[in-house]
Amino acid sequence: SLLLAELPTIVAPERPENDPLLPNIRTIIWKLSTGTANLHRVLLFIPPSLKSLTLDLPASAREEGDSVRQLFDGLMASPELDLETFKFTKPEVGARMVERLSSFLERQPNLKVLVISTDPYLEPRVSQERLFPTLPSGLRELRADVEFHDKTEYIARIQTISQRLPNLRVLKLVLSSIGSWDLSNFESLSPFLQNRNLEELTLYISTAIHLDTRDIHALGKALPRITRLDLRLHYNVWPALKIQASSLMDFAKAFPNLRVLTTDISSTDISCTDIPLASLEGNESAEPEAPKFLNLRVLNVGTSSLSEDDVVRMAEFLAKVCADPLLEIEYDGKKNDSGDSVRPWRDVEAMVELIRRPNLGGGNSNADRTPGS
């Protein structure tokens, strides 16, 4: 096992009996790679001063589950313990363990950050019906696994979380269908529209969701404070949100505070002919100036396909629509520079930077500037 801790002061070598070994500790990260039989030993390090506790546990045999439940019993026996952050990772958690976990969370009213990674639940319906209604209502950040058999159960789970946590700012959920129904369209996102205070929404889902102009504006109206919108497929972490290239302008208008956007731009080869560059160039015949992202810092396009012929047009479009000079374009394969498959987006990113250099005179469509030519 591994214990990592922040020690703000030097601990005296001698201690009264039953006092914690490290009385001034504020953060504990406890990771077990195999077995949980010795898990109770963490209780020796739990002082009232502790504010952040991370437990990263492996899947365990049935008889070892008792040690985890005993740990929570020991934590609940510490009335002065007042956590601000709690992170619990353990696959294959059943209803009895969730009962202990929920009881422990009910005794932590000042908890602000909660991360629970328990996929899969051994008894998903019973476990989640106990866990989600008892979450500390003051949470600002929640990361959890949600499993559902059908649409009704899915909506009930998300509504319970939204209604229970009115002050939530950051929400990250892994959504897994264990039945025949799964998320597939904008309507699938409707349960998340109740919490207008959300600033970051990250969802891992099984199927892609296509959004049109009307969907984007409805989403922005319901979630006006969003700075991060990140929908991914949880089996390969590629973007699960699919839009047309020109829909970036809809996002710019609907989400003025957006800083991070993960999206697949079109489900097939991009056709940039629908990008209205004329309305971006300020000539006399132009339409009113298109909306711009004022704060967008990261645009993750994943595996979006882009033809070489569209590189210049896409680069000029992004240079006009994204006002932040520090914009980063992320795409699959960027880190390992995997050859021709990433070349178009690599060229777009380089060309956006070139267009923005004052001595290059803005966004003239000069194919000679294409980095890959």
Tab-separated table of C-alpha atoms in Angstrom:
chain	number	residue	atom	x	y	z
A	1	SER	CA	0.000	0.000	0.000
A	2	LEU	CA	0.963	3.616	-0.471
A	3	LEU	CA	0.251	6.486	1.899
A	4	LEU	CA	0.816	10.028	0.716
A	5	ALA	CA	0.236	12.911	3.106
A	6	GLU	CA	0.796	16.636	3.461
A	7	LEU	CA	2.433	17.466	6.755
A	8	PRO	CA	2.220	21.180	7.576
A	9	THR	CA	4.117	20.798	10.857
A	10	ILE	CA	6.606	18.384	12.421
A	11	VAL	CA	4.914	15.641	14.431
A	12	ALA	CA	6.209	14.851	17.913
A	13	PRO	CA	7.625	11.317	18.303
A	14	GLU	CA	5.579	10.621	21.436
A	15	ARG	CA	1.783	10.662	21.578
A	16	PRO	CA	-0.931	9.851	24.142
A	17	GLU	CA	-2.641	6.492	23.685
A	18	ASN	CA	-5.453	6.463	21.071
A	19	ASP	CA	-4.374	9.790	19.599
A	20	PRO	CA	-3.719	9.787	15.823
A	21	LEU	CA	-0.156	9.103	14.695
A	22	LEU	CA	-0.046	12.324	12.669
A	23	PRO	CA	-2.234	14.854	14.510
A	24	ASN	CA	-1.659	17.751	12.101
A	25	ILE	CA	-2.181	15.926	8.840
A	26	ARG	CA	-4.662	17.507	6.403
A	27	THR	CA	-4.506	15.239	3.340
A	28	ILE	CA	-4.322	11.450	3.099
A	29	ILE	CA	-4.131	9.474	-0.152
A	30	TRP	CA	-4.341	5.770	0.641
A	31	LYS	CA	-3.908	3.329	-2.238
A	32	LEU	CA	-4.095	-0.446	-1.973
A	33	SER	CA	-2.982	-2.520	-4.943
A	34	THR	CA	-4.086	-5.925	-3.638
A	35	GLY	CA	-6.448	-6.925	-0.872
A	36	THR	CA	-8.125	-4.811	1.800
A	37	ALA	CA	-7.454	-6.853	4.915
A	38	ASN	CA	-5.180	-4.160	6.397
A	39	LEU	CA	-7.409	-1.254	5.467
A	40	HIS	CA	-8.344	-0.582	9.085
A	41	ARG	CA	-4.816	0.680	9.681
A	42	VAL	CA	-5.678	3.959	7.977
A	43	LEU	CA	-7.770	4.808	11.035
A	44	LEU	CA	-4.542	5.282	13.009
A	45	PHE	CA	-3.761	8.296	10.815
A	46	ILE	CA	-7.173	9.990	10.899
A	47	PRO	CA	-7.027	13.178	13.032
A	48	PRO	CA	-9.765	15.821	13.433
A	49	SER	CA	-7.613	18.174	11.349
A	50	LEU	CA	-8.026	16.000	8.214
A	51	LYS	CA	-9.731	17.828	5.315
A	52	SER	CA	-9.056	15.577	2.318
A	53	LEU	CA	-9.229	11.775	2.213
A	54	THR	CA	-8.637	9.589	-0.850
A	55	LEU	CA	-9.202	5.822	-0.741
A	56	ASP	CA	-8.231	3.890	-3.864
A	57	LEU	CA	-9.115	0.239	-3.313
A	58	PRO	CA	-9.050	-2.868	-5.525
A	59	ALA	CA	-11.907	-5.262	-6.119
A	60	SER	CA	-11.986	-7.576	-3.098
A	61	ALA	CA	-13.268	-10.965	-2.117
A	62	ARG	CA	-16.597	-11.044	-0.309
A	63	GLU	CA	-14.984	-11.677	3.085
A	64	GLU	CA	-12.683	-8.677	2.586
A	65	GLY	CA	-15.669	-6.381	2.152
A	66	ASP	CA	-16.116	-6.420	5.911
A	67	SER	CA	-12.821	-4.537	6.341
A	68	VAL	CA	-14.111	-1.711	4.126
A	69	ARG	CA	-17.353	-1.519	6.085
A	70	GLN	CA	-15.360	-1.532	9.327
A	71	LEU	CA	-13.331	1.375	7.983
A	72	PHE	CA	-16.473	3.437	7.459
A	73	ASP	CA	-17.713	2.441	10.904
A	74	GLY	CA	-14.429	3.730	12.315
A	75	LEU	CA	-14.685	6.971	10.372
A	76	MET	CA	-18.233	7.520	11.620
A	77	ALA	CA	-16.955	6.974	15.155
A	78	SER	CA	-14.833	10.133	14.768
A	79	PRO	CA	-17.386	12.888	15.486
A	80	GLU	CA	-14.836	15.691	14.982
A	81	LEU	CA	-13.923	14.578	11.451
A	82	ASP	CA	-15.069	17.307	9.055
A	83	LEU	CA	-13.923	16.632	5.489
A	84	GLU	CA	-14.011	19.032	2.560
A	85	THR	CA	-12.865	16.491	-0.069
A	86	PHE	CA	-13.535	12.746	-0.209
A	87	LYS	CA	-12.515	10.446	-3.074
A	88	PHE	CA	-13.477	6.776	-3.029
A	89	THR	CA	-12.498	4.325	-5.775
A	90	LYS	CA	-13.479	0.673	-5.541
A	91	PRO	CA	-15.029	-1.503	-8.261
A	92	GLU	CA	-17.831	-3.952	-7.527
A	93	VAL	CA	-19.497	-2.200	-4.624
A	94	GLY	CA	-22.677	-3.785	-3.271
A	95	ALA	CA	-25.655	-2.444	-1.349
A	96	ARG	CA	-24.255	-3.187	2.119
A	97	MET	CA	-21.096	-1.219	1.451
A	98	VAL	CA	-23.059	1.624	-0.137
A	99	GLU	CA	-25.175	1.726	3.020
A	100	ARG	CA	-22.028	2.384	5.093
A	101	LEU	CA	-20.726	4.893	2.554
A	102	SER	CA	-24.029	6.795	2.531
A	103	SER	CA	-24.186	6.887	6.316
A	104	PHE	CA	-20.654	8.270	6.398
A	105	LEU	CA	-21.462	10.957	3.814
A	106	GLU	CA	-24.531	12.021	5.792
A	107	ARG	CA	-22.140	12.896	8.639
A	108	GLN	CA	-20.045	15.176	6.395
A	109	PRO	CA	-22.280	18.248	5.866
A	110	ASN	CA	-19.380	20.516	4.854
A	111	LEU	CA	-18.112	18.274	2.067
A	112	LYS	CA	-17.469	20.285	-1.113
A	113	VAL	CA	-15.775	17.752	-3.450
A	114	LEU	CA	-16.928	14.149	-3.791
A	115	VAL	CA	-15.512	11.573	-6.197
A	116	ILE	CA	-17.050	8.086	-6.159
A	117	SER	CA	-15.834	5.555	-8.709
A	118	THR	CA	-17.570	2.234	-8.085
A	119	ASP	CA	-18.281	0.805	-11.547
A	120	PRO	CA	-19.846	-1.661	-11.666
A	121	TYR	CA	-22.368	-1.639	-8.854
A	122	LEU	CA	-23.136	-5.199	-7.734
A	123	GLU	CA	-26.734	-4.218	-6.959
A	124	PRO	CA	-27.162	-1.043	-9.046
A	125	ARG	CA	-30.803	-0.219	-8.330
A	126	VAL	CA	-30.656	-0.678	-4.552
A	127	SER	CA	-27.216	0.932	-4.239
A	128	GLN	CA	-27.992	4.089	-6.191
A	129	GLU	CA	-31.419	4.571	-4.635
A	130	ARG	CA	-29.632	4.704	-1.292
A	131	LEU	CA	-26.588	6.743	-2.325
A	132	PHE	CA	-27.803	9.651	-4.463
A	133	PRO	CA	-30.664	10.936	-2.230
A	134	THR	CA	-28.248	11.250	0.710
A	135	LEU	CA	-25.434	13.182	-0.987
A	136	PRO	CA	-24.278	16.209	1.068
A	137	SER	CA	-26.392	19.085	-0.266
A	138	GLY	CA	-23.529	21.601	-0.137
A	139	LEU	CA	-21.393	19.796	-2.730
A	140	ARG	CA	-19.738	21.999	-5.351
A	141	GLU	CA	-18.125	19.150	-7.323
A	142	LEU	CA	-19.373	15.612	-7.936
A	143	ARG	CA	-17.823	12.803	-9.956
A	144	ALA	CA	-19.678	9.504	-9.970
A	145	ASP	CA	-20.832	6.457	-11.919
A	146	VAL	CA	-24.509	6.210	-12.852
A	147	GLU	CA	-26.052	2.966	-14.109
A	148	PHE	CA	-29.614	2.580	-15.395
A	149	HIS	CA	-31.880	-0.041	-16.950
A	150	ASP	CA	-34.195	2.255	-18.910
A	151	LYS	CA	-35.066	5.880	-19.669
A	152	THR	CA	-37.285	6.280	-16.601
A	153	GLU	CA	-34.550	5.099	-14.269
A	154	TYR	CA	-31.966	7.311	-16.006
A	155	ILE	CA	-34.109	10.444	-15.648
A	156	ALA	CA	-34.852	9.645	-12.014
A	157	ARG	CA	-31.141	9.248	-11.201
A	158	ILE	CA	-30.095	12.560	-12.796
A	159	GLN	CA	-33.057	14.491	-11.386
A	160	THR	CA	-32.241	13.211	-7.908
A	161	ILE	CA	-28.675	14.466	-8.230
A	162	SER	CA	-29.758	17.853	-9.651
A	163	GLN	CA	-32.432	18.454	-7.026
A	164	ARG	CA	-30.247	17.289	-4.178
A	165	LEU	CA	-27.274	19.474	-5.173
A	166	PRO	CA	-28.510	23.000	-6.032
A	167	ASN	CA	-25.055	24.546	-5.496
A	168	LEU	CA	-23.205	22.135	-7.770
A	169	ARG	CA	-20.628	23.789	-10.031
A	170	VAL	CA	-18.712	20.813	-11.491
A	171	LEU	CA	-20.432	17.597	-12.560
A	172	LYS	CA	-18.644	14.621	-14.088
A	173	LEU	CA	-20.622	11.416	-14.634
A	174	VAL	CA	-19.906	8.076	-16.283
A	175	LEU	CA	-23.309	7.039	-17.646
A	176	SER	CA	-23.710	3.308	-18.336
A	177	SER	CA	-26.806	1.584	-19.655
A	178	ILE	CA	-27.347	-1.958	-18.381
A	179	GLY	CA	-30.573	-2.324	-20.353
A	180	SER	CA	-31.836	-1.727	-23.889
A	181	TRP	CA	-32.230	2.086	-23.684
A	182	ASP	CA	-29.348	4.555	-23.935
A	183	LEU	CA	-28.728	8.251	-24.541
A	184	SER	CA	-29.034	9.186	-28.218
A	185	ASN	CA	-30.217	12.782	-28.761
A	186	PHE	CA	-30.667	16.224	-27.235
A	187	GLU	CA	-33.672	15.048	-25.251
A	188	SER	CA	-31.325	12.689	-23.434
A	189	LEU	CA	-29.553	15.725	-21.949
A	190	SER	CA	-32.759	17.354	-20.644
A	191	PRO	CA	-32.367	16.090	-17.033
A	192	PHE	CA	-29.155	18.150	-16.738
A	193	LEU	CA	-30.897	21.409	-17.616
A	194	GLN	CA	-32.317	21.954	-14.128
A	195	ASN	CA	-29.086	23.177	-12.544
A	196	ARG	CA	-28.396	26.656	-13.922
A	197	ASN	CA	-25.374	27.051	-11.635
A	198	LEU	CA	-23.341	24.389	-13.435
A	199	GLU	CA	-20.011	25.657	-14.738
A	200	GLU	CA	-18.465	22.380	-15.930
A	201	LEU	CA	-20.319	19.399	-17.375
A	202	THR	CA	-18.383	16.260	-18.337
A	203	LEU	CA	-20.246	13.130	-19.403
A	204	TYR	CA	-18.944	9.756	-20.524
A	205	ILE	CA	-21.613	8.030	-22.593
A	206	SER	CA	-21.925	5.041	-24.960
A	207	THR	CA	-23.403	6.649	-28.087
A	208	ALA	CA	-22.839	9.916	-29.950
A	209	ILE	CA	-25.310	12.799	-29.683
A	210	HIS	CA	-25.969	15.133	-32.613
A	211	LEU	CA	-26.927	18.746	-31.863
A	212	ASP	CA	-28.464	21.227	-34.303
A	213	THR	CA	-28.798	25.009	-33.933
A	214	ARG	CA	-32.006	24.841	-31.905
A	215	ASP	CA	-30.516	22.252	-29.507
A	216	ILE	CA	-27.377	24.311	-28.928
A	217	HIS	CA	-29.280	27.487	-28.079
A	218	ALA	CA	-31.654	25.595	-25.761
A	219	LEU	CA	-28.677	24.080	-23.971
A	220	GLY	CA	-26.983	27.469	-23.617
A	221	LYS	CA	-30.154	29.103	-22.289
A	222	ALA	CA	-30.563	26.418	-19.642
A	223	LEU	CA	-26.868	26.400	-18.602
A	224	PRO	CA	-25.706	30.029	-18.947
A	225	ARG	CA	-22.612	29.680	-16.738
A	226	ILE	CA	-20.996	26.743	-18.513
A	227	THR	CA	-17.247	27.152	-19.061
A	228	ARG	CA	-16.508	23.513	-19.909
A	229	LEU	CA	-18.661	21.207	-22.024
A	230	ASP	CA	-17.025	17.814	-22.445
A	231	LEU	CA	-18.974	14.813	-23.756
A	232	ARG	CA	-16.961	11.697	-24.561
A	233	LEU	CA	-17.464	8.068	-25.513
A	234	HIS	CA	-16.292	6.122	-22.502
A	235	TYR	CA	-14.913	3.182	-24.468
A	236	ASN	CA	-12.350	5.294	-26.376
A	237	VAL	CA	-12.737	8.815	-24.819
A	238	TRP	CA	-13.343	10.382	-28.259
A	239	PRO	CA	-15.820	13.264	-28.466
A	240	ALA	CA	-19.449	12.140	-28.252
A	241	LEU	CA	-20.956	15.508	-29.210
A	242	LYS	CA	-21.336	15.888	-32.981
A	243	ILE	CA	-22.018	19.175	-34.794
A	244	GLN	CA	-21.519	20.859	-38.168
A	245	ALA	CA	-18.542	23.196	-38.508
A	246	SER	CA	-20.742	26.290	-38.796
A	247	SER	CA	-22.447	25.335	-35.505
A	248	LEU	CA	-19.390	26.640	-33.662
A	249	MET	CA	-20.912	30.082	-34.174
A	250	ASP	CA	-24.078	28.853	-32.445
A	251	PHE	CA	-21.954	27.688	-29.531
A	252	ALA	CA	-20.176	31.055	-29.410
A	253	LYS	CA	-23.512	32.829	-29.115
A	254	ALA	CA	-25.140	30.363	-26.728
A	255	PHE	CA	-22.139	29.915	-24.390
A	256	PRO	CA	-20.324	33.253	-23.947
A	257	ASN	CA	-18.252	31.937	-21.014
A	258	LEU	CA	-17.106	28.708	-22.662
A	259	ARG	CA	-13.399	27.929	-22.193
A	260	VAL	CA	-13.234	24.222	-23.095
A	261	LEU	CA	-15.314	22.495	-25.778
A	262	THR	CA	-14.991	18.858	-26.834
A	263	THR	CA	-16.866	18.035	-30.025
A	264	ASP	CA	-16.681	15.978	-33.193
A	265	ILE	CA	-17.167	18.424	-36.057
A	266	SER	CA	-19.526	16.536	-38.369
A	267	SER	CA	-19.914	12.769	-38.411
A	268	THR	CA	-18.499	12.424	-41.929
A	269	ASP	CA	-15.866	14.296	-43.927
A	270	ILE	CA	-16.210	17.990	-43.193
A	271	SER	CA	-17.549	20.201	-45.914
A	272	CYS	CA	-16.497	23.746	-45.090
A	273	THR	CA	-18.678	25.252	-47.813
A	274	ASP	CA	-21.311	26.044	-45.170
A	275	ILE	CA	-18.907	28.290	-43.249
A	276	PRO	CA	-20.070	31.854	-44.025
A	277	LEU	CA	-16.680	33.531	-44.250
A	278	ALA	CA	-18.204	36.524	-46.024
A	279	SER	CA	-20.008	37.451	-42.817
A	280	LEU	CA	-16.705	37.316	-40.946
A	281	GLU	CA	-14.649	39.600	-43.151
A	282	GLY	CA	-16.437	42.898	-42.608
A	283	ASN	CA	-16.987	43.869	-46.264
A	284	GLU	CA	-19.897	46.017	-47.381
A	285	SER	CA	-22.053	43.123	-48.530
A	286	ALA	CA	-21.439	41.103	-45.402
A	287	GLU	CA	-24.117	40.029	-42.998
A	288	PRO	CA	-23.883	41.252	-39.339
A	289	GLU	CA	-20.666	40.178	-37.658
A	290	ALA	CA	-20.750	36.562	-36.547
A	291	PRO	CA	-20.563	35.757	-32.811
A	292	LYS	CA	-17.133	34.974	-31.398
A	293	PHE	CA	-15.780	32.883	-28.567
A	294	LEU	CA	-14.218	35.447	-26.252
A	295	ASN	CA	-12.816	32.948	-23.747
A	296	LEU	CA	-12.443	29.625	-25.567
A	297	ARG	CA	-9.006	28.259	-24.708
A	298	VAL	CA	-9.279	24.589	-25.737
A	299	LEU	CA	-11.156	23.161	-28.722
A	300	ASN	CA	-10.912	19.363	-28.768
A	301	VAL	CA	-12.032	17.961	-32.138
A	302	GLY	CA	-11.008	14.375	-31.398
A	303	THR	CA	-11.040	12.268	-34.543
A	304	SER	CA	-12.956	14.780	-36.704
A	305	SER	CA	-11.946	14.202	-40.312
A	306	LEU	CA	-10.800	17.158	-42.402
A	307	SER	CA	-9.719	17.172	-46.036
A	308	GLU	CA	-6.543	18.941	-47.131
A	309	ASP	CA	-8.649	21.206	-49.368
A	310	ASP	CA	-10.501	22.561	-46.335
A	311	VAL	CA	-7.487	23.367	-44.153
A	312	VAL	CA	-7.188	27.036	-45.177
A	313	ARG	CA	-10.890	27.726	-44.856
A	314	MET	CA	-11.147	26.009	-41.463
A	315	ALA	CA	-8.091	27.867	-40.166
A	316	GLU	CA	-9.459	31.252	-41.235
A	317	PHE	CA	-12.825	30.398	-39.719
A	318	LEU	CA	-11.343	29.452	-36.333
A	319	ALA	CA	-9.032	32.475	-36.335
A	320	LYS	CA	-12.069	34.730	-36.763
A	321	VAL	CA	-14.513	32.957	-34.438
A	322	CYS	CA	-12.091	32.235	-31.573
A	323	ALA	CA	-10.815	35.490	-30.112
A	324	ASP	CA	-8.432	34.108	-27.475
A	325	PRO	CA	-4.888	34.269	-28.904
A	326	LEU	CA	-3.902	31.311	-26.736
A	327	LEU	CA	-6.424	28.931	-28.321
A	328	GLU	CA	-5.265	25.296	-28.328
A	329	ILE	CA	-6.687	22.820	-30.824
A	330	GLU	CA	-6.601	19.275	-29.480
A	331	TYR	CA	-7.085	16.257	-31.739
A	332	ASP	CA	-6.551	12.520	-31.537
A	333	GLY	CA	-2.927	11.597	-32.176
A	334	LYS	CA	-1.538	15.068	-31.475
A	335	LYS	CA	0.774	13.991	-28.663
A	336	ASN	CA	2.454	11.237	-30.609
A	337	ASP	CA	2.213	13.073	-33.974
A	338	SER	CA	0.839	10.009	-35.744
A	339	GLY	CA	1.579	10.941	-39.348
A	340	ASP	CA	-0.875	11.711	-42.121
A	341	SER	CA	-3.968	10.994	-40.025
A	342	VAL	CA	-3.442	14.167	-37.963
A	343	ARG	CA	-1.790	16.357	-40.594
A	344	PRO	CA	-4.874	18.453	-41.549
A	345	TRP	CA	-5.619	19.521	-37.978
A	346	ARG	CA	-1.923	20.048	-37.255
A	347	ASP	CA	-1.842	22.371	-40.258
A	348	VAL	CA	-4.992	24.158	-39.113
A	349	GLU	CA	-3.495	24.810	-35.689
A	350	ALA	CA	-0.260	26.153	-37.189
A	351	MET	CA	-2.094	28.303	-39.706
A	352	VAL	CA	-4.379	29.839	-37.080
A	353	GLU	CA	-1.250	30.986	-35.273
A	354	LEU	CA	0.191	32.429	-38.495
A	355	ILE	CA	-3.006	34.304	-39.342
A	356	ARG	CA	-2.981	35.997	-35.958
A	357	ARG	CA	0.522	37.394	-36.293
A	358	PRO	CA	0.103	41.129	-36.944
A	359	ASN	CA	2.835	41.255	-39.582
A	360	LEU	CA	0.946	38.753	-41.715
A	361	GLY	CA	-1.986	41.091	-42.153
A	362	GLY	CA	-4.878	38.993	-40.836
A	363	GLY	CA	-6.810	36.271	-42.578
A	364	ASN	CA	-6.052	36.515	-46.295
A	365	SER	CA	-6.704	33.204	-48.039
A	366	ASN	CA	-3.221	32.475	-49.294
A	367	ALA	CA	-2.670	28.794	-49.889
A	368	ASP	CA	1.111	29.355	-49.830
A	369	ARG	CA	0.799	29.826	-46.064
A	370	THR	CA	-0.509	26.331	-45.538
A	371	PRO	CA	2.048	24.708	-43.204
A	372	GLY	CA	1.807	21.310	-44.864
A	373	SER	CA	2.345	22.543	-48.421
